[in-house]
Coordinates of C-alpha atoms in Angstrom, one line a residue:
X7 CA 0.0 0.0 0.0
X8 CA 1.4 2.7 -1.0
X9 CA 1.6 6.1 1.3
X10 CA -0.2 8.9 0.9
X11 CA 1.1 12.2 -0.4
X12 CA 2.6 14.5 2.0
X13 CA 4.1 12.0 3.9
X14 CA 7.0 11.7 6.0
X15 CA 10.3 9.4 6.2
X16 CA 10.6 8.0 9.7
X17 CA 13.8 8.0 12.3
X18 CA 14.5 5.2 13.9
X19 CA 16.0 7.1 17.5
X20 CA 12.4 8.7 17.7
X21 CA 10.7 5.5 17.2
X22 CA 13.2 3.8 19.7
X23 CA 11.9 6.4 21.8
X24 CA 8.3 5.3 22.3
X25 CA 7.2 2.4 25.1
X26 CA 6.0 0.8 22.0
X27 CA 9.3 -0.3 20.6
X28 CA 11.6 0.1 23.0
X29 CA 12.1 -3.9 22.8
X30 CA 12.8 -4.2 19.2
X31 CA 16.6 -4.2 17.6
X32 CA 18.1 -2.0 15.3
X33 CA 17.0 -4.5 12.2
X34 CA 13.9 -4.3 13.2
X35 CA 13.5 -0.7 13.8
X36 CA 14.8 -0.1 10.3
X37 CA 12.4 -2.7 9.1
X38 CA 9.2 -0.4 10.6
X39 CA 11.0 2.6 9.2
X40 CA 11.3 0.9 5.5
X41 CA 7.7 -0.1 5.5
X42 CA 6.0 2.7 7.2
X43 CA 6.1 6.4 7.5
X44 CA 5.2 9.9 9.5
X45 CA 2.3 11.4 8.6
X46 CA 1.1 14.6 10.1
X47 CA -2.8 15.5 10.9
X48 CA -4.9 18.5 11.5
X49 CA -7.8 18.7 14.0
X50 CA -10.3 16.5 12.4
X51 CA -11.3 12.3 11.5
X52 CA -8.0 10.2 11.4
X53 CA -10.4 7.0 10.5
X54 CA -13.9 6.1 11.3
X55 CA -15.6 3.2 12.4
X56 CA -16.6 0.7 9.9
X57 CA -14.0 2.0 7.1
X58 CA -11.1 -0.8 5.7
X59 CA -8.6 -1.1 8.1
X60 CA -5.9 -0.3 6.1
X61 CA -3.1 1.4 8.5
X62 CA -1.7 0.9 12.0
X63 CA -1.0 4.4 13.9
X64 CA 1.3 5.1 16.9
X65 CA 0.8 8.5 17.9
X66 CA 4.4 10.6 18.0
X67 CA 2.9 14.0 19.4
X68 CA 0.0 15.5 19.6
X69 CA -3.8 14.9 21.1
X70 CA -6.2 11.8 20.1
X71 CA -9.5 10.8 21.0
X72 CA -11.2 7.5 20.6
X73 CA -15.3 7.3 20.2
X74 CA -17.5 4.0 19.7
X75 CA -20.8 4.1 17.8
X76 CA -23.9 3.1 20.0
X77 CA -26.8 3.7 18.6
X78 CA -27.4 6.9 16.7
X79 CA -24.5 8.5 18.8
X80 CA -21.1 8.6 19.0
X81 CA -19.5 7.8 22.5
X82 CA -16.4 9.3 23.7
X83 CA -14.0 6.4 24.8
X84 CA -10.8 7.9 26.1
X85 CA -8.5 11.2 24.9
X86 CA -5.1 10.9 25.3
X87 CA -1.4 13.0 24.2
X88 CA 0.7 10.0 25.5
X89 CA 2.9 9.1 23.2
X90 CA 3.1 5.7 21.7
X91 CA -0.8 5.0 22.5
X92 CA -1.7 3.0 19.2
X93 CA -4.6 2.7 16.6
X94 CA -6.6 1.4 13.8
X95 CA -5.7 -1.9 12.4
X96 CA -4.5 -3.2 15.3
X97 CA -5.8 -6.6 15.0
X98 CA -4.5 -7.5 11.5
X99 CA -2.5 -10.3 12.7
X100 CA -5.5 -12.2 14.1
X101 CA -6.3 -14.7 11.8
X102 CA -10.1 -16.0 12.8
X103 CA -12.9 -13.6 13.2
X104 CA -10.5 -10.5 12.7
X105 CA -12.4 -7.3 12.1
X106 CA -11.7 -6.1 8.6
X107 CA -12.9 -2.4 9.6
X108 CA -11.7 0.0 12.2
X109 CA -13.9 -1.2 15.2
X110 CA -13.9 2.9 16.3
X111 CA -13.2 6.2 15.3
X112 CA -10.0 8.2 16.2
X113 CA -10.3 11.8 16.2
X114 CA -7.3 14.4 16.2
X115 CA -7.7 17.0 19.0
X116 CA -4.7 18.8 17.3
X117 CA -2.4 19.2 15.5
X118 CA -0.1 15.7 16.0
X119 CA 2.1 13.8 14.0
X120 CA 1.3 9.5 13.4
X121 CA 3.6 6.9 12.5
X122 CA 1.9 4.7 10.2
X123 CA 2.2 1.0 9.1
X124 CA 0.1 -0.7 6.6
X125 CA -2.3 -3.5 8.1
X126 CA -0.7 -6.2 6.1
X127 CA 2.7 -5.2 7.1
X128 CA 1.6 -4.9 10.7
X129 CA 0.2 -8.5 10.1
X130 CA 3.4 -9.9 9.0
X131 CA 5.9 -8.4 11.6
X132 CA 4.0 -9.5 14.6
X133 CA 3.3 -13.0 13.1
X134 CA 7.2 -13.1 12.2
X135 CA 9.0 -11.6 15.5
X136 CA 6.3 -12.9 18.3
X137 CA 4.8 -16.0 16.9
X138 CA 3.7 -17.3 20.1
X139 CA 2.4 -13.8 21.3
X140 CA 0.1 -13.8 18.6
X141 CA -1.2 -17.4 19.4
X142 CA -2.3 -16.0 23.1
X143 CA -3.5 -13.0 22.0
X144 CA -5.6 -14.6 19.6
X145 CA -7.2 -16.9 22.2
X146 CA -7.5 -14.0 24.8
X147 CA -9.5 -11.8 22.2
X148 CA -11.6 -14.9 21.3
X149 CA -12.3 -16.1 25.2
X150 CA -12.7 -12.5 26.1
X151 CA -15.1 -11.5 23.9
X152 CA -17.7 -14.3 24.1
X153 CA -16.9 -13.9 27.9
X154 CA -18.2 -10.3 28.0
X155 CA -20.8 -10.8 25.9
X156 CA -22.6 -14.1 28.0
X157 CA -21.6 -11.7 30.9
X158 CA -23.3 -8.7 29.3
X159 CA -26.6 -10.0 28.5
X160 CA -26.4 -11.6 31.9
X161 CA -26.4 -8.4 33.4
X162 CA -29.0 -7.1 31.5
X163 CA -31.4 -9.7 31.9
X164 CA -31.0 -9.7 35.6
X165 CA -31.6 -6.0 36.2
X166 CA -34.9 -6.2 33.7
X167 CA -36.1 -9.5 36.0
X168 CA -35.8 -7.4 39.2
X169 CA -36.9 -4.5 38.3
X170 CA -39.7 -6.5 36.7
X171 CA -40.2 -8.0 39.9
X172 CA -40.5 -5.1 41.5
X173 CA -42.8 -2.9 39.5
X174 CA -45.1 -6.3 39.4
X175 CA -45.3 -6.4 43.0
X176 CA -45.7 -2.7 43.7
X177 CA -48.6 -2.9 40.9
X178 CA -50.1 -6.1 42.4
X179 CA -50.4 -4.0 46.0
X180 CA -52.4 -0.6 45.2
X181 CA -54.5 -2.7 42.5
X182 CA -55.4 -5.3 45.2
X183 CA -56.4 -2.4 47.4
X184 CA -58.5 -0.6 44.9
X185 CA -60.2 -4.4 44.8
X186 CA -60.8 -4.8 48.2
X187 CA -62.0 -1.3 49.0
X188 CA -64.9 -1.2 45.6
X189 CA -65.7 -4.5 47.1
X190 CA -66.5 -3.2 50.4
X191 CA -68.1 0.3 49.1
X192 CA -70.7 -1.8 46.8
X193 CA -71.8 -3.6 50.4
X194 CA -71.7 0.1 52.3
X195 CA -73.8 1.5 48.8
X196 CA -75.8 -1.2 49.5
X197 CA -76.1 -0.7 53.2
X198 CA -77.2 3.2 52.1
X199 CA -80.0 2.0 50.1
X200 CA -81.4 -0.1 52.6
X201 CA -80.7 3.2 55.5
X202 CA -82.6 5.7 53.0
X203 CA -85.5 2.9 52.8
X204 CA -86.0 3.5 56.5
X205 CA -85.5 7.0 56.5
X206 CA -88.3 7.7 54.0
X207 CA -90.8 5.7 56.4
X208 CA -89.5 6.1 59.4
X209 CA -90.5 9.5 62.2
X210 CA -88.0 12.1 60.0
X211 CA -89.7 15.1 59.2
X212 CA -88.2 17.9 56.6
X213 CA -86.1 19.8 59.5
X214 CA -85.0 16.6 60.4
X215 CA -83.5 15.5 57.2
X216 CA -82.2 18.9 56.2
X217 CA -80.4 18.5 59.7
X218 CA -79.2 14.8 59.2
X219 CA -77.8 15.8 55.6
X220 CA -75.9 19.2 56.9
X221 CA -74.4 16.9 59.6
X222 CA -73.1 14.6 56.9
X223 CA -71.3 17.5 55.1
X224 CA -69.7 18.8 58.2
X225 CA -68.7 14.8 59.1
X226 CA -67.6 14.1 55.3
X227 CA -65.8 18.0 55.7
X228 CA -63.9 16.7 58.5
X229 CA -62.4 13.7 56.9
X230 CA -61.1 15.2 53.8
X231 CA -59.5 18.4 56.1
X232 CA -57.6 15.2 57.8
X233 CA -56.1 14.5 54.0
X234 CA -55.3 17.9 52.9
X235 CA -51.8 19.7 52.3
X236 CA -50.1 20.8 55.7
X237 CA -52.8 18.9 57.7
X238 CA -51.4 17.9 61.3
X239 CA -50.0 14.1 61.5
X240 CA -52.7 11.3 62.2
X241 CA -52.4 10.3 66.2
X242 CA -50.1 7.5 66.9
X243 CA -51.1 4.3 68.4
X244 CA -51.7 5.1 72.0
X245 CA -53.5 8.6 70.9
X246 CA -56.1 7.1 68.9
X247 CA -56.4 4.4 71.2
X248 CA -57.5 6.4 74.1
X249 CA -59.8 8.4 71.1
X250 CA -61.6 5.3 70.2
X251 CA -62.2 4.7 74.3
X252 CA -64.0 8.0 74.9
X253 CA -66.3 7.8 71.3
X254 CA -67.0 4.1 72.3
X255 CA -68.0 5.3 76.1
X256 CA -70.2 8.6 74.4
X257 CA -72.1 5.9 72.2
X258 CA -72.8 3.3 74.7
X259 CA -73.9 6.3 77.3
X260 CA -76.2 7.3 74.3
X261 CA -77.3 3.2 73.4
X262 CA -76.4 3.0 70.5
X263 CA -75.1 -0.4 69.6
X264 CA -72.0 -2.0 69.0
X265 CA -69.9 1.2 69.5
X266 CA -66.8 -0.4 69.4
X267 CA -67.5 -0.8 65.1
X268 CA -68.4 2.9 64.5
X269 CA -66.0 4.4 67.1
X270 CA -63.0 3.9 64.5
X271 CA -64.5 5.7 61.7
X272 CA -65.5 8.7 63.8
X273 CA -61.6 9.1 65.1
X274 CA -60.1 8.5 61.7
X275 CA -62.3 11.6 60.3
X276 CA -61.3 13.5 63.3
X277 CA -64.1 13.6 65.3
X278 CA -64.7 13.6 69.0
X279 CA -67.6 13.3 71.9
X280 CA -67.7 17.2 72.0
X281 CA -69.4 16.5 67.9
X282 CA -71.2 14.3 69.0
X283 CA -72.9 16.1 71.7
X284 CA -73.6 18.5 68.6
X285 CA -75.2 16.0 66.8
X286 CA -77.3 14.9 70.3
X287 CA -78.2 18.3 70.2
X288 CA -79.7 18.7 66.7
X289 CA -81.9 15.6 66.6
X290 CA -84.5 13.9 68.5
X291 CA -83.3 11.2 71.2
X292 CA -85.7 8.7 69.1
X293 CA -83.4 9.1 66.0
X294 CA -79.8 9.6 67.4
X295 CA -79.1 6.3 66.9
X296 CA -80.5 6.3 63.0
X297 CA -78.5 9.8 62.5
X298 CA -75.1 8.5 63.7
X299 CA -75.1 5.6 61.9
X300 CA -75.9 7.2 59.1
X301 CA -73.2 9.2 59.4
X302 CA -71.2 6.4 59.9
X303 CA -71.8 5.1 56.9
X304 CA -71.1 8.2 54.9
X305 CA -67.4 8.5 56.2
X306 CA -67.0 4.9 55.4
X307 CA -68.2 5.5 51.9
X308 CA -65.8 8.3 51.7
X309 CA -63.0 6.9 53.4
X310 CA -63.4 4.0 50.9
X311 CA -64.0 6.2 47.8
X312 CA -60.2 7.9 49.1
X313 CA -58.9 4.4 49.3
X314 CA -60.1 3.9 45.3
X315 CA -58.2 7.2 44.7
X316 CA -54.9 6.4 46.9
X317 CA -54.5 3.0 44.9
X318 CA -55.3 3.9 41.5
X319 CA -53.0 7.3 42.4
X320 CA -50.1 5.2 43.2
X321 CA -50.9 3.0 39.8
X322 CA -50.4 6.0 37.7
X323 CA -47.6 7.2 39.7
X324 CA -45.7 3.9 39.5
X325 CA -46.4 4.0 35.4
X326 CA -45.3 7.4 35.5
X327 CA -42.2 6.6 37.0
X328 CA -41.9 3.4 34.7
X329 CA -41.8 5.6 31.8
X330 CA -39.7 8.2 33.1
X331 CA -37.2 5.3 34.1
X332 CA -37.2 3.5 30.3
X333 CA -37.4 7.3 28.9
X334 CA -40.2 6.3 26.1
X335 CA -40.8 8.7 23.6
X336 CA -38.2 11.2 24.7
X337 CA -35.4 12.2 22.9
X338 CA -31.6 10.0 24.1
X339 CA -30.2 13.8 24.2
X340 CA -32.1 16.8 25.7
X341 CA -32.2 19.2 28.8
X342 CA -33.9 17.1 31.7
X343 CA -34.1 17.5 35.4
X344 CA -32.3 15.2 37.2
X345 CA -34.3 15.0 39.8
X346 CA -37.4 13.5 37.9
X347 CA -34.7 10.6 36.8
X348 CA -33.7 10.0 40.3
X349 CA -36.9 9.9 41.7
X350 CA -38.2 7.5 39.1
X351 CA -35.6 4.9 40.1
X352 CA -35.8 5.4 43.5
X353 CA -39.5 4.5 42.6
X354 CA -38.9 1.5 40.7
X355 CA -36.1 0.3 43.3
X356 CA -38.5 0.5 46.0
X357 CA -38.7 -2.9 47.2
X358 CA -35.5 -3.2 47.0
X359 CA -35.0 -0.5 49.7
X360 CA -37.1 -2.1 52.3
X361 CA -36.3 -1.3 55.5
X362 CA -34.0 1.4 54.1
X363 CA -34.3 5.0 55.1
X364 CA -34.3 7.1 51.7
X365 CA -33.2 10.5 52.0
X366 CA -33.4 12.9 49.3
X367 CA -31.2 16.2 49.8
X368 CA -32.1 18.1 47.2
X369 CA -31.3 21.3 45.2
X370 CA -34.4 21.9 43.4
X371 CA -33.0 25.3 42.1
X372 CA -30.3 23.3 39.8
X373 CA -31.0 24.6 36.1
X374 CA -31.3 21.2 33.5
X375 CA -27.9 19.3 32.2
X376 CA -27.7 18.2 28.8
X377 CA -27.6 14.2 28.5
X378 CA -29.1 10.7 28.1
X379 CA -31.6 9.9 30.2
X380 CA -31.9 6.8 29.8
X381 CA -28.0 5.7 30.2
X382 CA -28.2 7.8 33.2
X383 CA -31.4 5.9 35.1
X384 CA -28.3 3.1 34.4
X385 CA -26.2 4.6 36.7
X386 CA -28.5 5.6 39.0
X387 CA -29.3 1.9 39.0
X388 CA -26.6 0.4 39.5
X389 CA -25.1 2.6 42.4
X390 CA -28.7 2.7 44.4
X391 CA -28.6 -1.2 43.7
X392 CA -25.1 -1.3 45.0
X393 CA -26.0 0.8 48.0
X394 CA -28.9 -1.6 48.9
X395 CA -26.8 -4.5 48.4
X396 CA -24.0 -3.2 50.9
X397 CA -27.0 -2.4 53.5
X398 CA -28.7 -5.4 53.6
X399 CA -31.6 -4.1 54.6
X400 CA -30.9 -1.8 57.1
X401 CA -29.5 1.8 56.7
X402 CA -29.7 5.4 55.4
X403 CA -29.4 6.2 51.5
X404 CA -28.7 9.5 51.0
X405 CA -29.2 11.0 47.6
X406 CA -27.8 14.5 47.1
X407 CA -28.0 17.2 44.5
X408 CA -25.5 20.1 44.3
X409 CA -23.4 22.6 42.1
X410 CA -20.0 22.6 42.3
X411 CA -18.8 25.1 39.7
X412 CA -19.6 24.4 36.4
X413 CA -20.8 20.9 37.3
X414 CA -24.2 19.3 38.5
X415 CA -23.0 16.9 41.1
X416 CA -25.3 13.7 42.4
X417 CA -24.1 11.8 45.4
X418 CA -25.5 8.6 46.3
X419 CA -24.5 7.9 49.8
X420 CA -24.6 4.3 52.2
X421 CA -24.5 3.2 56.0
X422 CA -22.9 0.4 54.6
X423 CA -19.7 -1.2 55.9
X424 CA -18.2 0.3 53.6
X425 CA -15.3 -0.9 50.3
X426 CA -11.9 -2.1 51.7
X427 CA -9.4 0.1 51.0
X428 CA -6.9 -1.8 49.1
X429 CA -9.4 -2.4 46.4
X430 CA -11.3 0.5 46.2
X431 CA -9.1 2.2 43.6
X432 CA -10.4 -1.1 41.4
X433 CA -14.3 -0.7 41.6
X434 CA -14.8 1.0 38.4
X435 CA -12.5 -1.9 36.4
X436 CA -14.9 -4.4 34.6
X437 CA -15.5 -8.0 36.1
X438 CA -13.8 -7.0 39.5
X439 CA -16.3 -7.1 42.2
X440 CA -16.3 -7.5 45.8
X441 CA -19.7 -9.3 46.0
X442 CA -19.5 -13.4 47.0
X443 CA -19.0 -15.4 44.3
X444 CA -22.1 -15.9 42.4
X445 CA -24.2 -12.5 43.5
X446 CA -22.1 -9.8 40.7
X447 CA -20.4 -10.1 37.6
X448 CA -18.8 -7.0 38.2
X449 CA -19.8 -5.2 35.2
X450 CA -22.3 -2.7 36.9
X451 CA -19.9 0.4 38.1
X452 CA -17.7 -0.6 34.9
X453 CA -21.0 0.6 32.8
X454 CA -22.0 3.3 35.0
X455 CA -18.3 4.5 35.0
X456 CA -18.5 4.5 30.6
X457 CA -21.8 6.2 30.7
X458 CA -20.7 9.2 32.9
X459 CA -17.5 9.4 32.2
X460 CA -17.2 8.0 28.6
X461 CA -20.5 9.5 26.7
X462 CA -21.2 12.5 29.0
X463 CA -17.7 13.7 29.6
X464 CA -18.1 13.9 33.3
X465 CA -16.2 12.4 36.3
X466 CA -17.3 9.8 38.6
X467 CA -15.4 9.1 42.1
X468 CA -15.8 7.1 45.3
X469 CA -15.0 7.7 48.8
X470 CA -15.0 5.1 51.4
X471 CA -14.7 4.5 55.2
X472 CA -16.9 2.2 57.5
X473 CA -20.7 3.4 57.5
X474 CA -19.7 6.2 55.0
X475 CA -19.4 5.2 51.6
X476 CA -20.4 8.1 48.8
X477 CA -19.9 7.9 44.9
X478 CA -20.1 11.1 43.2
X479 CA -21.4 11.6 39.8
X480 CA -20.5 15.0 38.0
X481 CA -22.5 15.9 35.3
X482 CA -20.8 18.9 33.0
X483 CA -23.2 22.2 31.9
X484 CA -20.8 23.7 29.4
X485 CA -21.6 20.6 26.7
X486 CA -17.9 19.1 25.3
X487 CA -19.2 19.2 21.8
X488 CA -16.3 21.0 20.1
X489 CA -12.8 19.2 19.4
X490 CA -10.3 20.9 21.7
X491 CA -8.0 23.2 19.1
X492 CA -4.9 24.9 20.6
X493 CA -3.4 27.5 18.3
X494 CA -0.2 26.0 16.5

């Protein structure tokens, strides 16, 4: 192949001087610089993904990045200006199942200089001088790639079965409740049908029944003022204990019977003897018993009606969140709150913090980042996941939002026992975990650490001591879009 115009003999001491070929003796180095050549490139595409691999560059000076096609997008792998760092055909010499295309795209930062070798002669020189190195390497490429791609799917399928899982069972509880509570409301409707029957024949004049239905507002008033924004806690267990004592001693002072059944319903709407004495008040003693039942029956009507809502409220919210979590219909790239993210995965990880205290510190005044929503409910995933994990069921999770200069930063905080600290500097690698055998592949901060770091051109860290372990995520506002170009 021959080389393209412009180009550049080589010298063999700069070559010598890379890590690259160090090893390699004066024959040889003559050798690379017979067959190959210098080439120098502006700011721009050096190859692309998916054209012939036709040439093997070693970078002499200047500033490279690498980027990977997912999808419609291009995802930033690494930048570098170390010298010697290497690209393009650089898996010529493996004989079976060797791509004939440049698996990614190299992109010049600035001005640099290349040395470059054709892909057949790269082929021949390392089948020649390391023989046995290419046998190993050819096996290590093969093993590791169906490794990580069992391993991969794997990972996949197990994060869609729990979250599955999950979102089934958190479905399964509001819908039964919205079951049980039209089951009971079509026996209390009933129950109303049958109390109206007797009120039309029974001794209730007009005043009467213009009372009995202005109590029922006031009653059905009371209950939904114990629901509404900034309303004052329900009583705890002793509280409403004693409550339920004093309405079932009113009641049975007053015969009406079984007090114990209506006492409950009275205290939950947040009403007491002093209402009731009200009610004794506006009615004939001959009907008391008629009206408060009555009444009784209207709050449990209501309070079954809110039930309906609660469940079929909590439905919708958990398909909200579902949606927000998979990111259907929305754009991969686009200003987004991160908050709405994180609270959807919170949400769909919410079995899978029982017994764990969730606490969300955030800054709701952070302006929207520019990303992937999607890839980042992956992180968000994996590092709540990995925070539940360490707990065990029993802790504080502590998600934080804050800006730190030109950065939105989110930090997922544990109680946990926290990462050893002769392998924390590992976490991020892929396939090293510190789970048991059997309960990680070890791939999950390895994503998360691609996705922040590798397609959104932020940073994500780790801090760790006993019953303090935080990961920070940063997340940059000024968008990375531009190649970098320093004046020559």
């Amino acid at each position: 192949m021959s080389a393209p115009a412009g180009a550049e003999p080589c010298d063999v001491a700069e070559l010598r001087s890379l890590f690259l070929f160090e090893s390699l003796t004066d024959e040889q180095l003559d050798w690379l610089c017979t067959h190959g050549h210098v080439e120098r490139r502006d700011p721009g595409t050096l190859y692309g993904e998916g054209e012939p691999a036709e040439w093997f560059y070693v970078l002499l000076e200047g500033k490279v990045a690498l980027e990977r096609r997912v999808g419609a997008d291009d995802v930033e792998i690494s930048r570098t200006s170390q010298r010697g760092v290497y690209g393009g055909a650089w898996a010529a010499y493996l004989r079976e199942g060797a791509p004939k295309v440049y698996p990614s795209t190299m992109r010049v930062l600035r001005p640099s200089r290349f040395y470059a070798l054709p892909s057949s002669d790269f082929a021949t020189l390392m089948t020649r001088w390391f023989p046995m190195a290419v046998h190993l390497l050819e096996g290590l490429a093969t093993g590791q790639h169906a490794t990580q791609q069992a391993v991969n799917q794997r990972e996949r399928l197990l994060a869609l079965g729990a979250l599955s899982a999950g979102l089934t069972h958190e479905l399964n509880n509001p819908a039964a409740a919205a079951g049980r509570a039209t089951s009971a409301l079509r026996e209390r409707v009933a129950g109303m049908r049958h109390k109206l029957a007797l009120i039309a024949s029974g001794p209730y004049d007009a005043t009467t029944l213009a009372t009995l239905v202005d109590l029922q507002e006031q009653a059905v008033e009371s209950l939904a003022k114990t629901r509404a924004p900034g309303a004052p806690p329900p009583p705890g267990a002793l509280e409403r204990a004693d409550a339920e004592d004093a309405l079932t001693d009113w009641l049975d002072a007053h015969d009406v019977g079984t007090p114990w059944e209506l006492a409950s319903t009275f205290v939950t709407a947040g009403l007491d003897p002093a209402w009731l004495d009200a009610v004794a008040e506006a009615v004939a003693p001959e009907v008391l018993e008629g009206t408060v039942r009555w009444l009784a029956y209207a709050l449990e009507t209501e309070q079954l009606m809110n039930d309906v809502e609660d469940a079929t409220t909590r439905i919708s919210t958990l398909v909200g969140a579902a949606k927000q979590y998979s990111q259907i219909g929305r754009a991969p790239d686009r200003e987004l709150d991160v908050h709405e993210l994180l609270d959807a995965t919170l949400t769909m990880l919410d079995r899978r913090l029982d017994g764990i205290t969730v606490v969300r510190a955030y800054d709701r005044t952070l302006p929207p980042v520019h990303a992937y929503g999607a890839e980042l409910n992956q992180v968000w995933t994996n590092l709540v996941d990995n925070a539940a994990q360490a707990m065990d069921g029993s802790g504080t999770l502590t998600v934080t939002t804050r800006r730190v200069d030109d950065w939105l930063e989110v930090e997922v905080g544990d109680t946990g026992p926290g990462i050893p600290p002769d392998v924390v500097d590992r976490v991020f690698e892929p396939f090293f975990t510190t789970k048991p055998v059997g309960s990680g592949t070890g791939l999950g901060l390895d994503i998360a650490w691609r996705i922040v770091v590798g397609k959104h051109h932020g940073d994500l860290t780790v801090r760790s001591q006993p019953g303090d372990t935080r990961f920070l995520v940063r997340l940059p506002y000024t968008r990375p879009d531009a190649p970098e170009v320093l004046p020559s």
